């Protein structure tokens, strides 16, 4: 009888897996195994890339002074937190900024695929339908993203991410309500919430920075997560191309002049692009606001049907303004938290850059005073047209 040779390292590998199973008690052992070994594989590849990068730096003549001043070891780090219930959580590290151009050979890496039923894939596609980070992906890239995403079921009061932790996954919300907590003066303060839609976790992955907030489920919910490696390979590299395309344009938008360069670049990262045909309606008066628009090319006309003449035969839409390249619209409803006060139509072939409401609130805070000042200008226009500005107030 021939003997079977046990491969080197197999015993230790299985022991580690067994310990993690006993520690985390996952409901699905197969899914847990996929995530556990994928994380180990990702760590090995990261080490290999760092070795390659180090050898390239040596060849390029990059050297470091051994006596150069170094930051304190604990600077920028947070104490490690318990991660029970999150069995694919990464240990917090202080990482260098991610450069998508460094991953020269990542297209040769095997694709991560989490099998899904037809019903799961349908739910996932619906959850991802309005995620702006996915809007600029090619269809093949988007299919890869869907393949790589895995379902995460959460319980009330479960921490999805914790402020200060290293980024592990990007999350898309399928259902559930989630509080956004930020640590201030030693206490967690709720600064907002996600209500059954949206996404979070992208900034820590894009910039290799610690999590900026804690996200806590307030009820049972369902999320779809995308691992760090796939996010970098598909989303970040695609955004790098988009950044090169849009950064010059964003610099010319008057509204954004007051922002720092780094803040403008974060806006570029969350931009989506949408094209509209001549006469196509972009915004409908009275609908709930979900996006903010900047005209990249073409022109739009802003039309209002007065509520003071509602029901009257002569209550037709009246043009109140036009916006062209570099100008923006759709901010009024987001600033006032009211339904759309006007309809907007494309004039000729028009292309707009789009920012969703979550990114708008998070990134455009410094511009809010400018946008609020514009409200008084809108009121003056309505008074001149209808004799009243009531349409902006209801």
Short mmCIF file of C-alpha atoms in Angstrom, two decimals:
data_model
loop_
_atom_site.label_atom_id
_atom_site.label_comp_id
_atom_site.label_asym_id
_atom_site.label_seq_id
_atom_site.Cartn_x
_atom_site.Cartn_y
_atom_site.Cartn_z
CA UNK A 1 0.00 0.00 0.00
CA UNK A 2 1.40 3.40 -1.01
CA UNK A 3 1.64 6.14 1.61
CA UNK A 4 0.07 9.55 1.12
CA UNK A 5 2.37 12.47 1.79
CA UNK A 6 0.76 15.37 3.66
CA UNK A 7 1.72 18.69 2.00
CA UNK A 8 3.82 21.03 4.10
CA UNK A 9 1.73 23.61 5.91
CA UNK A 10 -1.62 21.81 5.47
CA UNK A 11 -1.92 20.89 9.16
CA UNK A 12 -1.27 24.46 10.33
CA UNK A 13 -3.63 25.86 7.69
CA UNK A 14 -6.51 23.64 8.80
CA UNK A 15 -5.79 24.30 12.48
CA UNK A 16 -6.05 28.06 11.89
CA UNK A 17 -9.33 27.56 10.05
CA UNK A 18 -10.72 25.36 12.85
CA UNK A 19 -9.77 27.92 15.51
CA UNK A 20 -11.50 30.71 13.54
CA UNK A 21 -14.64 28.56 13.17
CA UNK A 22 -14.78 27.92 16.92
CA UNK A 23 -14.11 31.59 17.67
CA UNK A 24 -16.68 33.10 15.26
CA UNK A 25 -19.32 30.34 15.08
CA UNK A 26 -20.35 31.25 11.49
CA UNK A 27 -23.82 30.17 10.33
CA UNK A 28 -22.48 29.00 6.96
CA UNK A 29 -19.23 26.99 7.13
CA UNK A 30 -18.74 26.91 3.36
CA UNK A 31 -19.11 30.68 2.94
CA UNK A 32 -16.86 31.19 5.97
CA UNK A 33 -14.21 28.91 4.45
CA UNK A 34 -14.28 30.83 1.14
CA UNK A 35 -13.82 34.16 2.91
CA UNK A 36 -11.19 32.83 5.35
CA UNK A 37 -8.94 31.35 2.67
CA UNK A 38 -9.56 34.26 0.27
CA UNK A 39 -8.27 36.61 2.96
CA UNK A 40 -5.13 34.49 3.44
CA UNK A 41 -4.57 34.42 -0.32
CA UNK A 42 -5.05 38.20 -0.54
CA UNK A 43 -2.45 38.72 2.22
CA UNK A 44 0.05 36.50 0.41
CA UNK A 45 -0.45 38.39 -2.85
CA UNK A 46 -0.09 41.72 -1.08
CA UNK A 47 3.26 40.61 0.35
CA UNK A 48 4.38 39.50 -3.09
CA UNK A 49 3.38 42.85 -4.63
CA UNK A 50 5.20 44.75 -1.90
CA UNK A 51 8.33 42.71 -2.55
CA UNK A 52 8.08 43.46 -6.27
CA UNK A 53 7.45 47.12 -5.54
CA UNK A 54 10.46 47.20 -3.22
CA UNK A 55 12.69 45.66 -5.86
CA UNK A 56 11.43 48.19 -8.43
CA UNK A 57 12.22 51.05 -6.05
CA UNK A 58 15.76 49.77 -5.63
CA UNK A 59 16.22 49.53 -9.38
CA UNK A 60 14.91 53.08 -9.79
CA UNK A 61 17.46 54.39 -7.33
CA UNK A 62 15.00 55.15 -4.52
CA UNK A 63 16.70 55.11 -1.12
CA UNK A 64 15.71 56.03 2.40
CA UNK A 65 17.89 57.74 4.97
CA UNK A 66 18.13 55.52 8.02
CA UNK A 67 18.43 58.62 10.19
CA UNK A 68 15.47 60.49 8.65
CA UNK A 69 12.79 61.59 11.05
CA UNK A 70 10.01 59.04 11.47
CA UNK A 71 6.52 59.63 12.86
CA UNK A 72 5.70 58.05 16.22
CA UNK A 73 4.79 54.39 15.80
CA UNK A 74 1.28 54.87 17.18
CA UNK A 75 0.46 57.96 15.14
CA UNK A 76 -2.66 57.48 12.99
CA UNK A 77 -3.43 54.12 14.57
CA UNK A 78 -6.37 53.13 16.70
CA UNK A 79 -6.53 50.33 19.27
CA UNK A 80 -7.63 47.03 17.74
CA UNK A 81 -11.29 46.27 18.39
CA UNK A 82 -13.15 43.04 18.93
CA UNK A 83 -14.60 41.81 15.67
CA UNK A 84 -16.83 38.96 16.76
CA UNK A 85 -19.52 38.35 14.18
CA UNK A 86 -17.39 39.83 11.39
CA UNK A 87 -15.26 36.90 10.39
CA UNK A 88 -13.58 38.60 7.43
CA UNK A 89 -12.45 41.72 9.29
CA UNK A 90 -8.92 42.93 8.57
CA UNK A 91 -6.57 43.91 11.37
CA UNK A 92 -6.13 47.68 11.52
CA UNK A 93 -2.94 48.89 9.90
CA UNK A 94 -1.56 52.26 8.88
CA UNK A 95 -1.19 51.83 5.11
CA UNK A 96 0.43 53.82 2.35
CA UNK A 97 -1.88 55.46 -0.21
CA UNK A 98 -3.06 52.99 -2.83
CA UNK A 99 -1.73 53.67 -6.31
CA UNK A 100 -3.73 51.77 -8.95
CA UNK A 101 -0.84 52.01 -11.40
CA UNK A 102 1.35 49.91 -9.08
CA UNK A 103 -0.76 46.79 -9.60
CA UNK A 104 0.63 46.07 -13.02
CA UNK A 105 -0.05 42.35 -13.02
CA UNK A 106 -3.35 42.14 -11.13
CA UNK A 107 -5.35 41.37 -14.29
CA UNK A 108 -3.69 37.94 -14.24
CA UNK A 109 -5.07 37.17 -10.77
CA UNK A 110 -7.96 34.69 -10.53
CA UNK A 111 -11.39 36.28 -10.18
CA UNK A 112 -13.29 35.93 -6.92
CA UNK A 113 -16.74 34.43 -7.43
CA UNK A 114 -19.32 33.86 -4.72
CA UNK A 115 -22.07 31.59 -6.12
CA UNK A 116 -25.60 32.98 -5.94
CA UNK A 117 -29.08 31.75 -6.64
CA UNK A 118 -31.13 33.51 -9.31
CA UNK A 119 -33.19 35.13 -6.56
CA UNK A 120 -30.05 36.41 -4.76
CA UNK A 121 -28.60 37.85 -7.97
CA UNK A 122 -31.88 39.61 -8.73
CA UNK A 123 -31.89 41.20 -5.27
CA UNK A 124 -28.23 42.18 -5.64
CA UNK A 125 -28.79 43.81 -9.03
CA UNK A 126 -31.69 45.81 -7.63
CA UNK A 127 -29.61 46.98 -4.65
CA UNK A 128 -26.75 48.06 -6.96
CA UNK A 129 -28.95 49.72 -9.57
CA UNK A 130 -28.38 53.31 -8.34
CA UNK A 131 -24.86 52.98 -6.87
CA UNK A 132 -22.89 55.73 -8.61
CA UNK A 133 -19.53 54.00 -8.13
CA UNK A 134 -20.80 51.31 -10.50
CA UNK A 135 -22.28 53.66 -13.09
CA UNK A 136 -19.06 54.13 -15.09
CA UNK A 137 -18.15 50.43 -15.21
CA UNK A 138 -18.35 48.49 -18.44
CA UNK A 139 -20.98 45.74 -18.44
CA UNK A 140 -18.30 43.04 -18.14
CA UNK A 141 -16.71 44.83 -15.17
CA UNK A 142 -20.10 45.26 -13.51
CA UNK A 143 -20.80 41.53 -13.92
CA UNK A 144 -17.44 40.79 -12.26
CA UNK A 145 -18.36 43.02 -9.35
CA UNK A 146 -21.70 41.22 -8.92
CA UNK A 147 -19.92 37.84 -9.05
CA UNK A 148 -17.48 38.90 -6.31
CA UNK A 149 -20.04 40.34 -3.90
CA UNK A 150 -21.31 38.26 -0.99
CA UNK A 151 -24.37 38.61 1.23
CA UNK A 152 -24.01 39.78 4.84
CA UNK A 153 -27.00 39.40 7.17
CA UNK A 154 -26.85 41.66 10.22
CA UNK A 155 -28.55 41.81 13.60
CA UNK A 156 -29.73 44.87 15.57
CA UNK A 157 -26.84 46.81 17.19
CA UNK A 158 -24.26 44.92 15.14
CA UNK A 159 -21.25 47.03 14.13
CA UNK A 160 -20.62 46.77 10.39
CA UNK A 161 -17.51 48.95 10.47
CA UNK A 162 -15.78 50.78 13.33
CA UNK A 163 -14.12 54.18 13.19
CA UNK A 164 -10.34 53.81 13.10
CA UNK A 165 -10.34 50.27 11.65
CA UNK A 166 -8.63 49.47 8.38
CA UNK A 167 -10.96 49.09 5.41
CA UNK A 168 -11.85 45.51 4.51
CA UNK A 169 -15.01 45.65 2.37
CA UNK A 170 -17.24 48.06 0.48
CA UNK A 171 -20.92 47.66 1.41
CA UNK A 172 -24.16 48.11 -0.55
CA UNK A 173 -27.38 48.22 1.44
CA UNK A 174 -30.22 45.95 0.39
CA UNK A 175 -32.41 46.55 3.44
CA UNK A 176 -32.19 47.86 6.98
CA UNK A 177 -31.50 51.12 8.81
CA UNK A 178 -27.94 51.97 9.82
CA UNK A 179 -26.71 54.77 12.10
CA UNK A 180 -23.56 56.72 11.19
CA UNK A 181 -21.58 57.41 14.35
CA UNK A 182 -18.53 59.65 14.70
CA UNK A 183 -16.39 59.79 17.82
CA UNK A 184 -16.30 63.32 19.33
CA UNK A 185 -14.79 64.15 22.71
CA UNK A 186 -14.65 60.47 23.59
CA UNK A 187 -18.32 59.77 22.80
CA UNK A 188 -20.04 58.40 19.69
CA UNK A 189 -22.34 60.99 18.10
CA UNK A 190 -24.94 60.01 15.49
CA UNK A 191 -24.43 62.27 12.45
CA UNK A 192 -26.81 60.56 10.03
CA UNK A 193 -28.32 57.30 8.90
CA UNK A 194 -28.84 55.09 5.87
CA UNK A 195 -32.45 54.02 5.38
CA UNK A 196 -32.84 50.86 3.28
CA UNK A 197 -30.58 52.07 0.46
CA UNK A 198 -27.15 53.49 -0.29
CA UNK A 199 -23.57 52.35 0.15
CA UNK A 200 -20.64 53.03 2.45
CA UNK A 201 -17.03 52.11 3.11
CA UNK A 202 -15.51 53.27 -0.18
CA UNK A 203 -13.26 56.10 1.06
CA UNK A 204 -11.11 53.93 3.34
CA UNK A 205 -10.51 51.53 0.43
CA UNK A 206 -9.80 54.27 -2.10
CA UNK A 207 -7.27 56.10 0.03
CA UNK A 208 -6.05 53.31 2.37
CA UNK A 209 -7.07 55.41 5.36
CA UNK A 210 -8.76 54.23 8.59
CA UNK A 211 -12.53 54.15 8.70
CA UNK A 212 -13.86 57.67 9.29
CA UNK A 213 -17.06 56.58 11.05
CA UNK A 214 -18.78 53.68 12.77
CA UNK A 215 -21.82 52.11 11.07
CA UNK A 216 -24.27 50.28 13.33
CA UNK A 217 -27.39 48.36 12.30
CA UNK A 218 -30.49 49.48 14.20
CA UNK A 219 -32.57 46.49 13.03
CA UNK A 220 -32.17 43.24 11.15
CA UNK A 221 -30.81 43.94 7.70
CA UNK A 222 -29.04 42.65 4.62
CA UNK A 223 -25.91 44.01 2.96
CA UNK A 224 -23.82 43.02 -0.03
CA UNK A 225 -20.06 43.29 0.47
CA UNK A 226 -17.24 43.61 -2.07
CA UNK A 227 -13.76 42.58 -0.94
CA UNK A 228 -10.85 45.01 -0.90
CA UNK A 229 -8.84 43.32 -3.67
CA UNK A 230 -11.70 43.29 -6.19
CA UNK A 231 -12.69 46.84 -5.23
CA UNK A 232 -9.15 48.02 -5.95
CA UNK A 233 -8.83 46.11 -9.21
CA UNK A 234 -12.15 47.17 -10.72
CA UNK A 235 -13.47 50.27 -8.96
CA UNK A 236 -10.31 52.15 -7.98
CA UNK A 237 -8.49 51.57 -11.26
CA UNK A 238 -11.60 52.60 -13.18
CA UNK A 239 -11.88 55.71 -10.99
CA UNK A 240 -8.24 56.55 -11.69
CA UNK A 241 -9.08 56.71 -15.39
CA UNK A 242 -12.18 58.76 -14.59
CA UNK A 243 -10.13 61.10 -12.39
CA UNK A 244 -7.70 61.83 -15.22
CA UNK A 245 -10.69 62.53 -17.45
CA UNK A 246 -12.64 64.81 -15.09
CA UNK A 247 -10.15 66.55 -12.78
CA UNK A 248 -9.46 69.41 -15.23
CA UNK A 249 -13.20 69.92 -15.75
CA UNK A 250 -13.97 69.94 -12.00
CA UNK A 251 -11.28 72.58 -11.45
CA UNK A 252 -13.28 74.89 -13.73
CA UNK A 253 -16.62 74.53 -11.89
CA UNK A 254 -17.12 77.85 -10.00
CA UNK A 255 -19.09 76.24 -7.15
CA UNK A 256 -16.17 73.97 -6.25
CA UNK A 257 -13.47 76.66 -6.26
CA UNK A 258 -13.75 77.02 -2.47
CA UNK A 259 -12.81 73.36 -1.92
CA UNK A 260 -9.29 72.07 -1.34
CA UNK A 261 -7.76 70.06 -4.18
CA UNK A 262 -8.05 66.86 -2.14
CA UNK A 263 -11.76 67.58 -1.54
CA UNK A 264 -12.36 68.13 -5.27
CA UNK A 265 -10.64 64.83 -6.05
CA UNK A 266 -12.94 63.01 -3.64
CA UNK A 267 -15.88 64.47 -5.55
CA UNK A 268 -14.41 63.14 -8.81
CA UNK A 269 -14.25 59.68 -7.23
CA UNK A 270 -18.00 59.57 -6.56
CA UNK A 271 -19.15 61.16 -9.82
CA UNK A 272 -21.39 59.29 -12.20
CA UNK A 273 -22.07 60.33 -15.79
CA UNK A 274 -25.45 60.26 -17.55
CA UNK A 275 -26.38 61.20 -21.09
CA UNK A 276 -29.72 62.69 -22.12
CA UNK A 277 -31.37 63.17 -25.52
CA UNK A 278 -32.90 66.41 -26.73
CA UNK A 279 -36.10 67.16 -24.80
CA UNK A 280 -35.57 64.32 -22.31
CA UNK A 281 -36.73 65.14 -18.79
CA UNK A 282 -33.91 64.91 -16.24
CA UNK A 283 -35.83 66.05 -13.15
CA UNK A 284 -39.61 66.16 -12.58
CA UNK A 285 -41.20 68.89 -10.44
CA UNK A 286 -42.59 67.43 -7.22
CA UNK A 287 -40.50 64.25 -7.15
CA UNK A 288 -38.16 63.27 -4.30
CA UNK A 289 -34.60 64.49 -4.76
CA UNK A 290 -31.85 61.90 -4.96
CA UNK A 291 -29.09 63.54 -7.04
CA UNK A 292 -27.20 66.74 -7.75
CA UNK A 293 -26.16 67.52 -11.34
CA UNK A 294 -23.31 69.39 -13.05
CA UNK A 295 -23.57 70.00 -16.80
CA UNK A 296 -20.52 68.56 -18.57
CA UNK A 297 -21.67 69.23 -22.12
CA UNK A 298 -24.81 70.55 -23.79
CA UNK A 299 -27.47 72.60 -22.06
CA UNK A 300 -30.59 72.20 -19.89
CA UNK A 301 -33.65 74.36 -19.37
CA UNK A 302 -35.34 74.70 -15.98
CA UNK A 303 -39.14 74.84 -16.12
CA UNK A 304 -41.68 75.57 -13.38
CA UNK A 305 -45.43 75.05 -13.26
CA UNK A 306 -46.74 77.42 -10.59
CA UNK A 307 -48.63 75.93 -7.64
CA UNK A 308 -50.47 79.22 -7.21
CA UNK A 309 -52.19 78.56 -10.55
CA UNK A 310 -52.75 74.85 -9.99
CA UNK A 311 -55.90 73.69 -11.76
CA UNK A 312 -56.06 76.70 -14.06
CA UNK A 313 -55.97 76.22 -17.83
CA UNK A 314 -53.11 78.65 -18.33
CA UNK A 315 -50.89 76.87 -15.80
CA UNK A 316 -48.27 75.76 -18.31
CA UNK A 317 -44.60 75.26 -17.56
CA UNK A 318 -42.55 78.45 -17.73
CA UNK A 319 -38.80 78.50 -18.42
CA UNK A 320 -36.98 80.21 -15.54
CA UNK A 321 -33.32 79.50 -16.35
CA UNK A 322 -30.81 77.59 -18.45
CA UNK A 323 -27.62 75.86 -17.37
CA UNK A 324 -24.63 75.09 -19.60
CA UNK A 325 -21.18 73.55 -19.17
CA UNK A 326 -19.82 73.90 -15.63
CA UNK A 327 -23.14 75.04 -14.14
CA UNK A 328 -25.16 72.94 -11.71
CA UNK A 329 -28.77 72.22 -10.84
CA UNK A 330 -30.81 70.01 -8.53
CA UNK A 331 -29.21 71.36 -5.36
CA UNK A 332 -32.27 73.26 -4.10
CA UNK A 333 -34.28 70.21 -3.02
CA UNK A 334 -31.21 68.70 -1.36
CA UNK A 335 -30.44 71.89 0.60
CA UNK A 336 -34.07 72.46 1.70
CA UNK A 337 -35.03 68.75 2.09
CA UNK A 338 -38.17 69.36 0.01
CA UNK A 339 -39.49 67.88 -3.27
CA UNK A 340 -38.13 69.15 -6.57
CA UNK A 341 -39.31 72.73 -7.18
CA UNK A 342 -38.86 72.57 -10.96
CA UNK A 343 -38.55 70.24 -13.92
CA UNK A 344 -35.35 70.13 -15.97
CA UNK A 345 -35.09 69.14 -19.65
CA UNK A 346 -32.12 68.52 -21.94
CA UNK A 347 -31.58 70.96 -24.80
CA UNK A 348 -29.89 68.93 -27.51
CA UNK A 349 -27.59 66.02 -26.64
CA UNK A 350 -26.54 66.68 -23.04
CA UNK A 351 -24.18 64.96 -20.62
CA UNK A 352 -24.32 65.56 -16.87
CA UNK A 353 -22.11 64.51 -13.99
CA UNK A 354 -24.17 63.21 -11.08
CA UNK A 355 -23.56 63.07 -7.32
CA UNK A 356 -25.99 61.10 -5.16
CA UNK A 357 -27.54 62.57 -2.04
CA UNK A 358 -25.26 60.72 0.43
CA UNK A 359 -22.08 61.93 -1.28
CA UNK A 360 -23.60 65.41 -1.69
CA UNK A 361 -24.16 65.74 2.06
CA UNK A 362 -20.78 64.24 2.94
CA UNK A 363 -18.53 66.09 0.48
CA UNK A 364 -20.23 69.37 -0.42
CA UNK A 365 -20.70 70.78 3.08
CA UNK A 366 -18.19 73.61 2.47
CA UNK A 367 -20.24 74.74 -0.56
CA UNK A 368 -23.55 74.83 1.31
CA UNK A 369 -23.42 78.58 2.08
CA UNK A 370 -23.01 79.37 -1.62
CA UNK A 371 -25.98 77.20 -2.55
CA UNK A 372 -28.15 78.71 0.19
CA UNK A 373 -27.34 82.21 -1.08
CA UNK A 374 -28.60 81.16 -4.50
CA UNK A 375 -32.03 80.39 -3.06
CA UNK A 376 -32.73 84.12 -2.69
CA UNK A 377 -31.94 84.58 -6.39
CA UNK A 378 -34.45 81.84 -7.27
CA UNK A 379 -37.08 83.55 -5.11
CA UNK A 380 -36.56 86.86 -6.96
CA UNK A 381 -37.03 85.08 -10.30
CA UNK A 382 -40.29 83.47 -9.17
CA UNK A 383 -41.66 86.75 -7.84
CA UNK A 384 -40.94 88.37 -11.20
CA UNK A 385 -42.68 85.54 -13.07
CA UNK A 386 -45.61 84.58 -10.83
CA UNK A 387 -45.81 87.40 -8.28
CA UNK A 388 -44.95 84.96 -5.50
CA UNK A 389 -42.10 82.69 -4.36
CA UNK A 390 -44.46 80.21 -2.69
CA UNK A 391 -43.25 77.42 -5.01
CA UNK A 392 -39.93 77.32 -3.20
CA UNK A 393 -41.51 77.14 0.24
CA UNK A 394 -43.89 74.22 -0.12
#
